[in-house]
Coordinates of C-alpha atoms and ligand atoms in Angstrom, one line a residue:
X21 CA -26.7 -25.1 -0.6
X22 CA -26.7 -21.2 0.6
X23 CA -24.2 -18.7 -0.5
X24 CA -23.5 -16.4 2.5
X25 CA -23.6 -12.2 1.6
X26 CA -21.9 -9.9 3.3
X27 CA -21.8 -6.2 3.3
X28 CA -19.8 -3.8 5.7
X29 CA -20.5 -0.8 7.3
X30 CA -17.5 0.9 8.7
X31 CA -16.4 3.9 10.7
X32 CA -13.0 5.3 11.2
X33 CA -11.6 8.6 13.4
X34 CA -9.9 11.1 11.4
X35 CA -6.7 11.7 12.8
X36 CA -6.8 15.6 12.9
X37 CA -5.9 18.2 15.2
X38 CA -9.3 19.4 16.1
X39 CA -12.7 18.1 16.0
X40 CA -15.0 18.4 13.4
X41 CA -17.2 21.4 14.2
X42 CA -15.1 23.1 17.0
X43 CA -11.5 23.9 17.6
X44 CA -11.2 21.3 20.7
X45 CA -8.5 19.2 20.7
X46 CA -9.0 15.7 18.9
X47 CA -6.8 13.7 20.8
X48 CA -7.0 9.8 21.4
X49 CA -4.5 9.2 23.9
X50 CA -6.4 11.7 25.9
X51 CA -7.1 9.6 29.1
X52 CA -8.8 12.3 31.3
X53 CA -12.5 12.4 30.7
X54 CA -14.2 15.9 29.6
X55 CA -11.3 17.9 28.9
X56 CA -11.6 18.7 25.4
X57 CA -15.0 20.1 25.2
X58 CA -16.7 23.0 24.6
X59 CA -20.1 24.8 24.0
X60 CA -20.5 23.7 20.4
X61 CA -19.5 19.9 21.0
X62 CA -21.7 20.3 23.8
X63 CA -24.6 21.1 21.4
X64 CA -25.3 24.6 23.8
X65 CA -28.1 26.8 22.6
X66 CA -27.0 29.6 19.9
X67 CA -23.9 28.3 18.9
X68 CA -22.4 27.9 15.4
X69 CA -20.4 25.0 14.1
X70 CA -18.1 25.3 11.6
X71 CA -16.6 22.3 8.9
X72 CA -12.9 21.7 10.1
X73 CA -10.8 21.8 6.7
X74 CA -7.9 19.3 7.1
X75 CA -11.2 16.8 7.7
X76 CA -12.6 17.2 4.6
X77 CA -9.5 17.2 3.1
X78 CA -9.0 13.7 4.2
X79 CA -12.3 12.1 3.5
X80 CA -11.9 13.3 0.2
X81 CA -7.9 12.0 0.0
X82 CA -9.5 8.5 1.2
X83 CA -11.9 8.5 -1.1
X84 CA -10.1 9.4 -3.8
X85 CA -7.5 6.3 -3.1
X86 CA -11.0 4.1 -3.2
X87 CA -11.7 5.1 -6.6
X88 CA -14.5 7.0 -5.8
X89 CA -16.6 10.1 -7.5
X90 CA -17.2 12.9 -5.4
X91 CA -19.3 14.9 -5.5
X92 CA -19.2 19.0 -5.5
X93 CA -21.4 19.3 -3.5
X94 CA -22.9 17.6 -0.6
X95 CA -25.2 18.1 2.1
X96 CA -25.6 18.1 6.4
X97 CA -28.1 17.1 8.3
X98 CA -29.0 16.1 11.8
X99 CA -30.0 12.9 12.1
X100 CA -32.4 13.1 15.0
X101 CA -32.6 10.3 18.1
X102 CA -32.1 10.7 21.7
X103 CA -29.6 8.8 23.5
X104 CA -26.9 9.6 26.3
X105 CA -23.9 9.8 24.1
X106 CA -25.4 12.5 22.2
X107 CA -25.4 15.7 23.3
X108 CA -26.9 17.9 21.1
X109 CA -30.0 15.2 20.5
X110 CA -28.8 14.8 16.9
X111 CA -25.5 14.1 15.2
X112 CA -24.9 16.3 12.3
X113 CA -23.8 13.2 9.4
X114 CA -23.9 13.6 5.6
X115 CA -25.6 10.5 5.3
X116 CA -28.5 11.2 2.8
X117 CA -26.1 13.6 0.5
X118 CA -22.6 11.9 0.5
X119 CA -19.8 13.2 -0.3
X120 CA -18.4 9.9 -2.2
X121 CA -20.0 7.0 -4.0
X122 CA -19.0 4.4 -6.3
X123 CA -15.6 3.2 -5.4
X124 CA -13.9 -0.5 -5.0
X125 CA -11.1 -2.4 -3.3
X126 CA -9.9 -5.0 -5.1
X127 CA -9.7 -8.3 -2.7
X128 CA -7.4 -10.9 -5.1
X129 CA -8.6 -9.6 -7.7
X130 CA -12.4 -9.1 -7.4
X131 CA -13.4 -5.5 -6.8
X132 CA -16.1 -5.2 -3.9
X133 CA -17.7 -1.7 -4.5
X134 CA -17.8 1.0 -2.0
X135 CA -21.3 2.3 -1.9
X136 CA -20.8 5.3 0.0
X137 CA -18.4 7.4 1.8
X138 CA -19.2 10.5 4.2
X139 CA -18.6 12.4 6.5
X140 CA -20.2 12.9 10.4
X141 CA -19.1 13.8 13.9
X142 CA -18.3 10.8 16.2
X143 CA -20.8 10.9 19.5
X144 CA -19.4 10.5 23.2
X145 CA -18.4 7.7 25.2
X146 CA -20.2 5.8 27.4
X147 CA -18.5 3.8 30.6
X148 CA -20.8 1.4 32.8
X149 CA -18.7 1.0 36.1
X150 CA -18.3 -2.9 37.1
X151 CA -21.5 -3.5 40.0
X152 CA -22.6 -0.1 39.5
X153 CA -26.2 1.0 39.1
X154 CA -24.8 4.3 36.8
X155 CA -23.0 5.1 33.6
X156 CA -20.8 8.0 33.1
X157 CA -20.5 9.9 30.2
X158 CA -16.7 10.9 28.2
X159 CA -18.0 13.6 26.1
X160 CA -13.9 14.2 24.5
X161 CA -15.1 12.2 21.7
X162 CA -18.0 13.8 20.4
X163 CA -17.6 15.7 17.2
X164 CA -14.5 13.7 16.0
X165 CA -14.4 13.8 12.5
X166 CA -15.5 10.2 11.3
X167 CA -15.7 8.6 8.2
X168 CA -18.4 5.9 7.2
X169 CA -17.9 3.5 4.3
X170 CA -20.5 1.5 2.9
X171 CA -20.0 -1.6 0.9
X172 CA -22.4 -3.3 -1.9
X173 CA -23.4 -6.8 -0.5
X174 CA -20.1 -8.0 -2.9
X175 CA -18.8 -9.9 0.1
X176 CA -19.0 -14.1 0.3
X177 CA -17.1 -15.3 3.3
X178 CA -15.6 -13.9 6.6
X179 CA -12.2 -14.1 5.3
X180 CA -12.7 -12.0 2.7
X181 CA -14.8 -9.7 5.1
X182 CA -11.5 -9.4 7.2
X183 CA -9.5 -8.6 4.6
X184 CA -11.0 -5.7 3.0
X185 CA -11.2 -4.8 6.6
X186 CA -7.6 -5.1 6.7
X187 CA -6.9 -3.4 3.5
X188 CA -9.0 -0.5 4.1
X189 CA -7.0 0.2 7.7
X190 CA -3.6 -0.5 5.8
X191 CA -4.7 2.5 3.2
X192 CA -5.9 4.5 5.6
X193 CA -2.3 4.3 7.0
X194 CA -0.4 5.0 3.9
X195 CA -2.8 8.3 3.3
X196 CA -2.3 9.4 7.1
X197 CA -6.1 10.2 7.2
X198 CA -6.2 7.8 10.4
X199 CA -4.1 5.4 12.4
X200 CA -7.6 3.1 11.8
X201 CA -6.4 1.5 15.7
X202 CA -9.1 -0.9 16.0
X203 CA -8.0 -2.0 19.6
X204 CA -8.2 2.1 20.6
X205 CA -12.2 2.0 18.4
X206 CA -10.6 4.5 15.9
X207 CA -12.3 1.9 13.5
X208 CA -15.6 0.1 14.1
X209 CA -16.3 -2.4 11.8
X210 CA -20.3 -4.1 11.5
X211 CA -21.0 -6.6 9.3
X212 CA -24.4 -7.5 7.9
X213 CA -24.8 -10.7 6.9
X214 CA -27.7 -12.8 4.9
X215 CA -28.1 -15.8 3.1
X216 CA -29.5 -16.4 0.1
X217 CA -30.1 -20.1 -2.1
X218 CA -27.3 -21.0 -4.5
X219 CA -28.8 -20.1 -7.5
X220 CA -31.2 -17.9 -6.7
X221 CA -30.9 -13.8 -6.7
X222 CA -33.3 -12.8 -4.4
X223 CA -31.3 -11.7 -1.7
X224 CA -32.5 -13.5 2.1
X225 CA -32.7 -11.1 5.1
X226 CA -29.9 -9.6 6.9
X227 CA -28.8 -9.5 10.4
X228 CA -26.4 -6.4 11.1
X229 CA -23.3 -7.5 13.8
X230 CA -22.3 -3.6 15.5
X231 CA -19.6 -2.8 16.5
X232 CA -16.6 -5.3 16.0
X233 CA -13.2 -3.9 17.1
X234 CA -10.9 -6.0 15.8
X235 CA -10.0 -8.5 12.9
X236 CA -10.4 -11.7 14.4
X237 CA -14.0 -10.5 15.5
X238 CA -15.2 -9.9 12.3
X239 CA -14.2 -13.3 11.4
X240 CA -15.4 -15.2 13.8
X241 CA -18.8 -12.8 14.7
X242 CA -19.3 -13.6 10.5
X243 CA -18.8 -17.3 10.7
X244 CA -20.6 -17.6 13.8
X245 CA -23.6 -15.2 12.1
X246 CA -23.5 -17.5 8.8
X247 CA -23.5 -21.0 10.9
X248 CA -26.7 -19.6 12.6
X249 CA -28.9 -18.2 10.0
X250 CA -28.0 -21.7 8.0
X251 CA -29.4 -23.8 11.2
X252 CA -32.8 -21.9 11.3
X253 CA -33.2 -21.9 7.2
X254 CA -32.7 -25.9 7.7
X255 CA -35.1 -26.3 10.1
X256 CA -37.4 -24.2 7.5
X257 CA -37.4 -21.3 10.1
X258 CA -37.4 -17.6 9.8
X259 CA -34.1 -14.8 10.0
X260 CA -35.3 -12.0 11.9
X261 CA -33.9 -8.8 10.9
X262 CA -32.6 -7.7 13.9
X263 CA -29.4 -5.8 15.3
X264 CA -26.7 -7.8 17.1
X265 CA -23.9 -7.4 19.3
X266 CA -20.8 -9.9 19.6
X267 CA -19.8 -11.3 22.9
X268 CA -16.2 -11.7 22.6
X269 CA -15.2 -13.8 25.2
X270 CA -18.5 -16.5 25.1
X271 CA -17.7 -16.5 21.2
X272 CA -21.5 -15.7 19.9
X273 CA -23.7 -13.2 18.3
X274 CA -26.7 -12.5 20.7
X275 CA -29.7 -9.9 19.9
X276 CA -29.7 -6.0 20.8
X277 CA -33.1 -4.8 19.2
X278 CA -35.0 -6.1 16.4
X279 CA -35.0 -3.7 13.0
X280 CA -37.8 -1.5 12.3
X281 CA -38.6 -0.8 15.9
X282 CA -41.9 0.2 15.0
X283 CA -44.3 3.4 15.8
X284 CA -41.1 4.5 18.4
X285 CA -38.2 4.0 15.5
X286 CA -36.6 7.1 14.9
X287 CA -34.1 5.2 12.5
X288 CA -33.8 7.6 9.4
X289 CA -35.3 10.9 11.0
X290 CA -33.8 13.2 9.3
X291 CA -34.0 17.5 9.1
X292 CA -31.7 20.0 6.9
X293 CA -28.7 21.2 9.6
X294 CA -29.4 24.7 8.4
X295 CA -26.0 26.5 10.5
X296 CA -24.3 24.7 7.5
X297 CA -23.7 25.4 4.3
X298 CA -23.3 22.5 1.6
X299 CA -20.0 21.1 0.8
X300 CA -18.6 22.8 -2.4
X301 CA -15.5 21.6 -3.8
X302 CA -13.4 22.5 -6.7
X303 CA -12.2 20.6 -9.8
X304 CA -9.1 22.2 -8.9
X305 CA -9.5 21.2 -5.2
X306 CA -9.7 17.9 -6.0
X307 CA -6.9 17.2 -8.5
X308 CA -4.3 18.9 -6.1
X309 CA -5.7 16.5 -3.5
X310 CA -5.6 13.1 -5.9
X311 CA -1.8 14.3 -7.0
X312 CA -1.3 13.9 -3.3
X313 CA -1.9 10.4 -2.8
X314 CA 1.3 8.9 -2.2
X315 CA 1.9 4.7 -3.6
X316 CA -0.9 2.7 -1.9
X317 CA -0.2 -1.1 -0.5
X318 CA -1.0 -2.2 -3.9
X319 CA 0.4 -0.7 -6.1
X320 CA 3.8 -1.2 -3.4
X321 CA 3.6 -4.6 -4.0
X322 CA 3.6 -4.5 -7.4
X323 CA 6.0 -2.8 -7.4
X324 CA 8.4 -4.8 -5.2
X325 CA 8.2 -7.6 -7.1
X326 CA 8.8 -6.3 -10.1
X327 CA 12.1 -4.5 -8.7
X328 CA 13.5 -7.4 -6.0
X329 CA 13.3 -11.1 -5.6
X330 CA 12.0 -11.7 -2.9
X331 CA 9.7 -14.1 -1.2
X332 CA 6.0 -13.6 -1.4
X333 CA 5.9 -13.5 2.8
X334 CA 8.7 -11.0 2.6
X335 CA 6.8 -8.6 0.3
X336 CA 3.8 -8.8 2.6
X337 CA 5.9 -8.0 5.4
X338 CA 7.0 -4.5 3.8
X339 CA 3.6 -3.5 2.3
X340 CA 2.1 -4.5 5.8
X341 CA 4.6 -2.5 7.7
X342 CA 5.3 0.4 5.5
X343 CA 8.2 2.0 7.5
X344 CA 10.0 -1.2 7.2
X345 CA 9.6 -1.3 3.8
X346 CA 10.7 2.3 3.7
X347 CA 13.9 0.9 5.8
X348 CA 15.0 -2.0 3.3
X349 CA 14.5 0.2 0.2
X350 CA 17.0 2.5 2.0
X351 CA 19.2 -0.3 2.4
X352 CA 18.8 -1.1 -1.4
X353 CA 19.5 2.1 -2.0
X354 CA 22.8 2.8 0.4
X355 CA 24.1 -1.0 -1.1
X356 CA 24.4 0.8 -4.3
X357 CA 26.3 3.3 -2.7
X358 CA 28.6 1.3 -1.3
X359 CA 28.8 -0.9 -4.7
X360 CA 29.6 2.6 -6.7
X361 CA 32.0 3.8 -3.8
X362 CA 34.0 0.9 -3.8
X363 CA 34.4 0.5 -7.2
X364 CA 33.2 -2.8 -7.6
X365 CA 30.6 -1.9 -10.2
X366 CA 31.8 -4.7 -12.5
X367 CA 32.0 -7.7 -10.2
X368 CA 28.3 -6.8 -8.4
X369 CA 26.2 -6.7 -11.3
X370 CA 22.8 -8.2 -12.2
X371 CA 21.9 -11.1 -10.5
X372 CA 25.1 -10.6 -7.6
X373 CA 23.5 -7.1 -6.7
X374 CA 20.2 -9.2 -6.3
X375 CA 21.8 -11.8 -4.2
X376 CA 23.3 -8.8 -2.2
X377 CA 19.7 -7.2 -1.4
X378 CA 18.2 -10.9 -1.2
X379 CA 21.0 -10.7 1.7
X380 CA 19.8 -7.4 3.3
X381 CA 16.7 -8.3 3.1
X382 CA 16.8 -11.7 4.9
X383 CA 18.5 -9.9 7.6
X384 CA 15.9 -7.1 7.8
X385 CA 12.6 -9.5 7.7
X386 CA 14.1 -12.4 10.4
X387 CA 16.8 -11.0 12.9
X388 CA 16.3 -6.9 13.0
X389 CA 12.7 -7.6 12.4
X390 CA 12.4 -9.6 16.0
X391 CA 14.6 -6.9 17.5
X392 CA 12.9 -4.5 16.6
X393 CA 9.6 -5.9 18.1
X394 CA 11.4 -6.0 20.9
X395 CA 12.2 -2.7 21.2
X396 CA 8.8 -1.7 20.2
X397 CA 7.8 -3.6 23.3
X398 CA 9.8 -2.0 25.7
X399 CA 9.5 1.6 23.6
X400 CA 12.8 1.9 22.7
X401 CA 14.0 3.7 19.2
X402 CA 15.6 1.9 16.3
X403 CA 19.1 3.5 15.7
X404 CA 20.7 1.8 12.9
X405 CA 20.8 4.2 10.0
X406 CA 20.3 2.3 6.4
X407 CA 24.0 3.7 5.7
X408 CA 25.3 1.2 8.7
X409 CA 22.8 -1.3 8.6
X410 CA 24.4 -1.4 4.2
X411 CA 27.9 -1.6 5.6
X412 CA 26.9 -4.7 8.0
X413 CA 25.7 -6.5 4.9
X414 CA 28.5 -5.7 2.9
X415 CA 30.8 -7.1 6.0
X416 CA 28.8 -10.3 6.0
X417 CA 28.4 -10.3 1.8
X418 CA 32.3 -10.1 1.9
X419 CA 32.9 -12.6 4.4
X420 CA 34.2 -10.3 6.4
X421 CA 32.3 -11.4 9.6
X422 CA 30.8 -14.7 10.2
X423 CA 27.1 -15.3 10.7
X424 CA 27.6 -16.1 14.3
X425 CA 29.5 -12.8 14.1
X426 CA 26.9 -11.5 12.4
X427 CA 24.5 -11.7 15.0
X428 CA 26.6 -10.3 18.3
X429 CA 27.2 -7.5 15.8
X430 CA 23.5 -6.6 14.7
X431 CA 22.6 -6.8 18.3
X432 CA 25.2 -4.5 19.2
X433 CA 24.5 -1.8 16.7
X434 CA 20.3 -1.6 17.5
X435 CA 21.6 -0.9 21.2
X436 CA 24.1 1.7 20.5
X437 CA 23.3 2.7 17.1
X438 CA 27.0 3.0 16.1
X439 CA 28.8 2.2 13.1
X440 CA 29.5 -1.3 12.7
X441 CA 33.2 -1.3 11.7
X442 CA 33.8 0.8 15.0
X443 CA 31.7 -1.8 17.6
X444 CA 33.7 -4.6 16.0
X445 CA 37.3 -2.8 16.9
X446 CA 35.6 -1.9 20.4
X447 CA 34.1 -5.5 20.9
X448 CA 37.2 -7.4 19.8
X449 CA 35.1 -8.8 17.2
X450 CA 37.4 -8.2 14.1
X451 CA 38.0 -12.1 11.9
X452 CA 41.2 -13.8 12.6
X453 CA 42.4 -13.6 9.1
X454 CA 46.3 -13.9 9.7
X455 CA 47.7 -16.7 8.4
X456 CA 50.8 -17.1 10.8
X457 CA 48.2 -16.5 13.8
X458 CA 45.6 -18.8 12.9
X459 CA 48.8 -21.4 12.1
X460 CA 49.8 -20.8 15.9
X461 CA 46.0 -21.8 17.4
X462 CA 45.8 -24.6 14.6
X463 CA 49.2 -26.3 15.8
X464 CA 47.6 -25.6 19.9
X465 CA 44.4 -27.9 19.1
X466 CA 46.3 -30.2 17.1
X467 CA 48.7 -30.8 20.3
X468 CA 45.5 -31.3 22.3
X469 CA 43.4 -33.5 20.6
X470 CA 45.8 -36.4 19.2
X471 CA 42.8 -38.6 18.6
X472 CA 40.7 -37.2 16.3
X473 CA 44.0 -36.1 14.7
X474 CA 45.0 -39.9 14.7
X475 CA 41.0 -40.2 13.4
X476 CA 41.5 -38.1 10.4
X477 CA 44.5 -39.0 9.6
X478 CA 43.5 -42.5 8.7
X479 CA 41.1 -41.3 6.7
X480 CA 38.4 -40.0 8.7
X481 CA 37.0 -36.4 7.7
X482 CA 34.4 -36.1 10.2
X483 CA 37.3 -35.6 12.6
X484 CA 38.9 -32.4 10.8
X485 CA 35.4 -30.8 11.7
X486 CA 35.5 -31.2 15.3
X487 CA 39.1 -29.8 14.7
X488 CA 37.7 -26.4 13.1
X489 CA 34.6 -26.7 15.9
X490 CA 38.1 -26.4 18.7
X491 CA 39.2 -23.3 16.9
X492 CA 35.8 -21.9 16.2
X493 CA 35.5 -22.4 20.0
X494 CA 38.8 -20.8 21.1
X495 CA 38.4 -18.0 19.1
X496 CA 34.7 -17.2 19.7
X497 CA 33.7 -18.0 16.4
X498 CA 36.4 -15.1 15.0
X499 CA 38.6 -17.3 12.7
X500 CA 37.7 -17.7 9.2
X501 CA 36.5 -21.1 8.6
X502 CA 37.9 -21.4 4.7
X503 CA 41.3 -20.4 6.1
X504 CA 41.5 -22.2 9.2
X505 CA 40.0 -25.4 7.0
X506 CA 43.0 -25.3 4.4
X507 CA 45.6 -24.7 7.3
X508 CA 44.7 -28.1 9.2
X509 CA 44.9 -30.0 6.1
X510 CA 48.1 -28.5 5.6
X511 CA 49.4 -29.1 8.8
X512 CA 48.1 -32.9 9.1
X513 CA 49.0 -33.9 5.7
Ligands
LIG3 P1 -30.2 -0.4 5.6 O1 -31.3 0.3 5.5 O2 -31.0 -1.7 6.3 O3 -29.2 0.0 6.5 P2 -28.5 -0.7 3.2 O4 -29.2 -0.8 1.8 O5 -28.4 0.9 4.0 O6 -29.4 -1.5 4.3 O7 -27.3 -1.3 3.9 C1 -26.5 -1.5 5.0 C2 -25.5 -2.7 5.0 O8 -26.3 -4.5 4.6 C3 -24.8 -2.3 3.3 O9 -23.2 -2.8 3.7 C4 -25.3 -3.7 2.5 O10 -24.2 -3.7 1.4 C5 -25.6 -4.6 3.3 N1 -26.5 -5.5 2.7 C6 -27.6 -4.6 2.2 N2 -28.7 -5.9 2.1 C7 -27.9 -6.9 2.1 C8 -28.1 -9.0 2.3 N3 -29.3 -8.9 2.2 N4 -27.2 -9.5 3.3 C9 -25.9 -8.7 3.0 N5 -25.7 -7.5 3.5 C10 -26.9 -6.6 3.0
LIG4 ZN1 -15.7 21.6 21.6
LIG5 MG1 -28.4 2.2 6.0

């Protein structure tokens, strides 16, 4: 039996105003090529790089959130190689003197250790026009601050590899250090995979799969590679140490180059960067950044579990969708205000309030969530204030509107952003609770439906439900169902 051993190397672009060593804009949405460039990021002779403070702050923040030790002094090196995506002929990196070490992320309670996190600059983007015999280079990306995170080989399944990458993305988003959008190439994952015999401590030969740009690809490429290596080993063949790519269409890994490379290998060719001082950080600086770390996803999950009685699915949604989780909490606080203002404190305590919160969460995680998805696809804004949403929930709670009206009302509120009681008036959605009015409608329905009336009087209970349905249809769902029931029974007895 073989056990998969997996380690990850993940590159993430930091969200900063400017590039790592120059004042060029770091704009991930720039579509025009080669506009955010200058002599510094183009590597013209005689220029001097200057370190971007915001980038340093953000990598320190990320490293602290990932439980790393921060090096108080770290250095920059030139990683030398020749490739068209590298204007200077070298990449400035801290990979042999990393800023942070020895961290971890917990997945399902198990620590996946982070070996190091370091700062480096991104390279240019190569564009290969289809059917042409040339490639184009867009240097906008060259010099954008990147962090590289390297894990220990602590992962044993494709699923955990994927979960690690997802958790990292979420943490970086909570910290606002990166959008880490994989589709946009802001987060790129490299998976290292080897197999070893179940009981042996010796690690097998590893293969690296480069540039995975979706979580699905991380999962599939890892599983594909595990299966490929297993087959080789079972046939007594050797796994060759190599760098592979992932073909997202054919769903398979393919060899790019063998590792080691022989005499012409430029891997690990480094020279000190003479134009940058070592990066020296004081304790005060580090502690100040530590104090700015917000609640992290795993902490929010724990807190929500303790504070609210919600399903795991709902909590998961509020952790993954940070903004929605914040919205939910604002609605809860508005519901609290509503209970206080209406002097309902005696009636709505403890379990009753939990019911109210659950009702709110129900609507937020289903109906509202659905409307939000549609709106963001259309690029629309979300206009319901937490206060108005809380009022909407209180109306359902008090039985002032039926669930049918609630859905209509929510759609109206979503589009217009208005307050629910006003929309109810304007759109004529108010529930009919006036007994004389309801009696009039009931009498009319009784007159028009002699057969069901007869059936009911002969003892057929279902016939009453039919009549209730008729009244609901006539009032477009606005009649108060409890009251109609009572009135019908009275009129037919
Ligand atoms: P290299 O020198 O080839 O870059 P490193 O020791 O720097 O190798 O490790 C690179 C990545 O590969 C790390 O994420 C590490 O956890 C992982 N790794 C190391 N050895 C193995 C192995 N035998 N199987 C799977 N992953 C491994
Ligand atoms: Zn520049
Ligand atoms: Mg390495």
